[in-house]
Amino acid sequence: MARIRVLDPTARPPDVDADPGPDAGPLTGRVVGIRSDRTWDSFEWTIAEWIPRFEAAGATVRVWEPGNRIGSEGDATRRELEDFATDVDLAVVGLGN
């Protein structure tokens, strides 16, 4: 009986940078922005867990969901993004996975 060799088509995982980035410092009195787009339920569940924790640490939380990116709605989305970026002290814009 002949033998076959099965090749694994998956790529190696990327090297992970263990540096979490700069510390946000104390959250009391700060505005934490969370960008969401309602396309990933588990991120919505994560946001629901994080909001009370940020608030318990003294922060105000602002969740922003962008709209369409074309036409007049795109113009409104760009203005909202500019306001969001200006109005928050720090932002969570994804889980990075």
PDB file of C-alpha atoms in Angstrom:
ATOM      1  CA  MET A   1       0.000   0.000   0.000  1.00  0.00           C
ATOM      2  CA  ALA A   2       1.373   3.414  -0.968  1.00  0.00           C
ATOM      3  CA  ARG A   3       1.745   6.136   1.635  1.00  0.00           C
ATOM      4  CA  ILE A   4       0.749   9.728   1.122  1.00  0.00           C
ATOM      5  CA  ARG A   5       2.059  12.839   2.809  1.00  0.00           C
ATOM      6  CA  VAL A   6      -0.467  15.403   3.994  1.00  0.00           C
ATOM      7  CA  LEU A   7       0.816  18.977   4.093  1.00  0.00           C
ATOM      8  CA  ASP A   8      -0.489  21.495   6.608  1.00  0.00           C
ATOM      9  CA  PRO A   9      -1.607  24.628   4.694  1.00  0.00           C
ATOM     10  CA  THR A  10      -1.893  26.848   7.756  1.00  0.00           C
ATOM     11  CA  ALA A  11       0.602  29.615   8.359  1.00  0.00           C
ATOM     12  CA  ARG A  12       2.676  29.868  11.512  1.00  0.00           C
ATOM     13  CA  PRO A  13       1.201  32.213  14.108  1.00  0.00           C
ATOM     14  CA  PRO A  14       2.791  35.668  14.189  1.00  0.00           C
ATOM     15  CA  ASP A  15       5.284  36.580  16.855  1.00  0.00           C
ATOM     16  CA  VAL A  16       3.437  38.253  19.699  1.00  0.00           C
ATOM     17  CA  ASP A  17       4.630  41.517  21.186  1.00  0.00           C
ATOM     18  CA  ALA A  18       4.013  41.088  24.916  1.00  0.00           C
ATOM     19  CA  ASP A  19       4.253  44.856  25.519  1.00  0.00           C
ATOM     20  CA  PRO A  20       0.707  46.036  26.378  1.00  0.00           C
ATOM     21  CA  GLY A  21       1.561  49.626  25.482  1.00  0.00           C
ATOM     22  CA  PRO A  22       1.476  52.674  27.711  1.00  0.00           C
ATOM     23  CA  ASP A  23      -0.505  52.622  30.936  1.00  0.00           C
ATOM     24  CA  ALA A  24      -3.672  54.704  30.710  1.00  0.00           C
ATOM     25  CA  GLY A  25      -3.186  55.894  34.271  1.00  0.00           C
ATOM     26  CA  PRO A  26      -6.032  56.686  36.660  1.00  0.00           C
ATOM     27  CA  LEU A  27      -9.470  56.629  35.015  1.00  0.00           C
ATOM     28  CA  THR A  28     -11.246  58.896  37.502  1.00  0.00           C
ATOM     29  CA  GLY A  29     -12.786  61.811  35.646  1.00  0.00           C
ATOM     30  CA  ARG A  30     -11.686  60.572  32.231  1.00  0.00           C
ATOM     31  CA  VAL A  31     -13.800  59.698  29.204  1.00  0.00           C
ATOM     32  CA  VAL A  32     -13.230  56.229  27.785  1.00  0.00           C
ATOM     33  CA  GLY A  33     -14.428  55.772  24.224  1.00  0.00           C
ATOM     34  CA  ILE A  34     -15.348  52.387  22.824  1.00  0.00           C
ATOM     35  CA  ARG A  35     -15.821  52.034  19.076  1.00  0.00           C
ATOM     36  CA  SER A  36     -18.280  49.334  18.090  1.00  0.00           C
ATOM     37  CA  ASP A  37     -19.971  48.289  14.876  1.00  0.00           C
ATOM     38  CA  ARG A  38     -22.412  45.591  16.034  1.00  0.00           C
ATOM     39  CA  THR A  39     -21.030  42.998  13.629  1.00  0.00           C
ATOM     40  CA  TRP A  40     -19.464  40.811  16.288  1.00  0.00           C
ATOM     41  CA  ASP A  41     -21.720  39.753  19.162  1.00  0.00           C
ATOM     42  CA  SER A  42     -18.888  38.679  21.450  1.00  0.00           C
ATOM     43  CA  PHE A  43     -17.371  42.177  21.301  1.00  0.00           C
ATOM     44  CA  GLU A  44     -20.764  43.595  22.272  1.00  0.00           C
ATOM     45  CA  TRP A  45     -20.819  41.231  25.253  1.00  0.00           C
ATOM     46  CA  THR A  46     -17.299  42.350  26.142  1.00  0.00           C
ATOM     47  CA  ILE A  47     -18.366  46.001  25.998  1.00  0.00           C
ATOM     48  CA  ALA A  48     -21.292  45.207  28.300  1.00  0.00           C
ATOM     49  CA  GLU A  49     -18.797  43.757  30.799  1.00  0.00           C
ATOM     50  CA  TRP A  50     -16.305  46.616  30.472  1.00  0.00           C
ATOM     51  CA  ILE A  51     -18.688  49.579  30.833  1.00  0.00           C
ATOM     52  CA  PRO A  52     -19.544  48.973  34.512  1.00  0.00           C
ATOM     53  CA  ARG A  53     -15.881  48.322  35.267  1.00  0.00           C
ATOM     54  CA  PHE A  54     -14.763  51.572  33.654  1.00  0.00           C
ATOM     55  CA  GLU A  55     -17.553  53.421  35.474  1.00  0.00           C
ATOM     56  CA  ALA A  56     -16.602  51.791  38.785  1.00  0.00           C
ATOM     57  CA  ALA A  57     -13.083  53.132  38.209  1.00  0.00           C
ATOM     58  CA  GLY A  58     -14.538  56.641  37.894  1.00  0.00           C
ATOM     59  CA  ALA A  59     -14.639  56.994  34.117  1.00  0.00           C
ATOM     60  CA  THR A  60     -17.438  58.091  31.849  1.00  0.00           C
ATOM     61  CA  VAL A  61     -17.908  55.739  28.897  1.00  0.00           C
ATOM     62  CA  ARG A  62     -18.884  56.808  25.398  1.00  0.00           C
ATOM     63  CA  VAL A  63     -19.706  54.063  22.890  1.00  0.00           C
ATOM     64  CA  TRP A  64     -19.628  55.070  19.232  1.00  0.00           C
ATOM     65  CA  GLU A  65     -20.954  53.069  16.318  1.00  0.00           C
ATOM     66  CA  PRO A  66     -19.965  54.396  12.884  1.00  0.00           C
ATOM     67  CA  GLY A  67     -22.522  54.687  10.131  1.00  0.00           C
ATOM     68  CA  ASN A  68     -22.108  54.344   6.387  1.00  0.00           C
ATOM     69  CA  ARG A  69     -18.900  55.532   4.829  1.00  0.00           C
ATOM     70  CA  ILE A  70     -20.199  56.862   1.523  1.00  0.00           C
ATOM     71  CA  GLY A  71     -22.337  59.801   0.433  1.00  0.00           C
ATOM     72  CA  SER A  72     -23.897  62.205   2.904  1.00  0.00           C
ATOM     73  CA  GLU A  73     -23.960  59.481   5.561  1.00  0.00           C
ATOM     74  CA  GLY A  74     -20.215  59.067   5.048  1.00  0.00           C
ATOM     75  CA  ASP A  75     -19.741  62.781   5.681  1.00  0.00           C
ATOM     76  CA  ALA A  76     -21.740  62.474   8.913  1.00  0.00           C
ATOM     77  CA  THR A  77     -19.708  59.415   9.950  1.00  0.00           C
ATOM     78  CA  ARG A  78     -16.442  61.317   9.425  1.00  0.00           C
ATOM     79  CA  ARG A  79     -17.712  64.229  11.528  1.00  0.00           C
ATOM     80  CA  GLU A  80     -18.850  61.839  14.274  1.00  0.00           C
ATOM     81  CA  LEU A  81     -15.460  60.095  14.220  1.00  0.00           C
ATOM     82  CA  GLU A  82     -13.690  63.424  14.574  1.00  0.00           C
ATOM     83  CA  ASP A  83     -15.934  64.329  17.536  1.00  0.00           C
ATOM     84  CA  PHE A  84     -15.404  60.894  19.091  1.00  0.00           C
ATOM     85  CA  ALA A  85     -11.623  61.111  18.760  1.00  0.00           C
ATOM     86  CA  THR A  86     -11.602  64.642  20.177  1.00  0.00           C
ATOM     87  CA  ASP A  87     -14.005  64.012  23.054  1.00  0.00           C
ATOM     88  CA  VAL A  88     -12.425  60.910  24.598  1.00  0.00           C
ATOM     89  CA  ASP A  89      -9.275  60.674  26.689  1.00  0.00           C
ATOM     90  CA  LEU A  90      -8.554  57.127  25.592  1.00  0.00           C
ATOM     91  CA  ALA A  91     -10.263  54.714  23.238  1.00  0.00           C
ATOM     92  CA  VAL A  92     -10.763  51.006  22.754  1.00  0.00           C
ATOM     93  CA  VAL A  93     -11.227  50.463  19.044  1.00  0.00           C
ATOM     94  CA  GLY A  94     -11.097  46.656  18.825  1.00  0.00           C
ATOM     95  CA  LEU A  95      -9.780  43.558  20.474  1.00  0.00           C
ATOM     96  CA  GLY A  96      -6.719  43.343  18.254  1.00  0.00           C
ATOM     97  CA  ASN A  97      -7.274  39.813  17.144  1.00  0.00           C
TER      98      ASN A  97
END
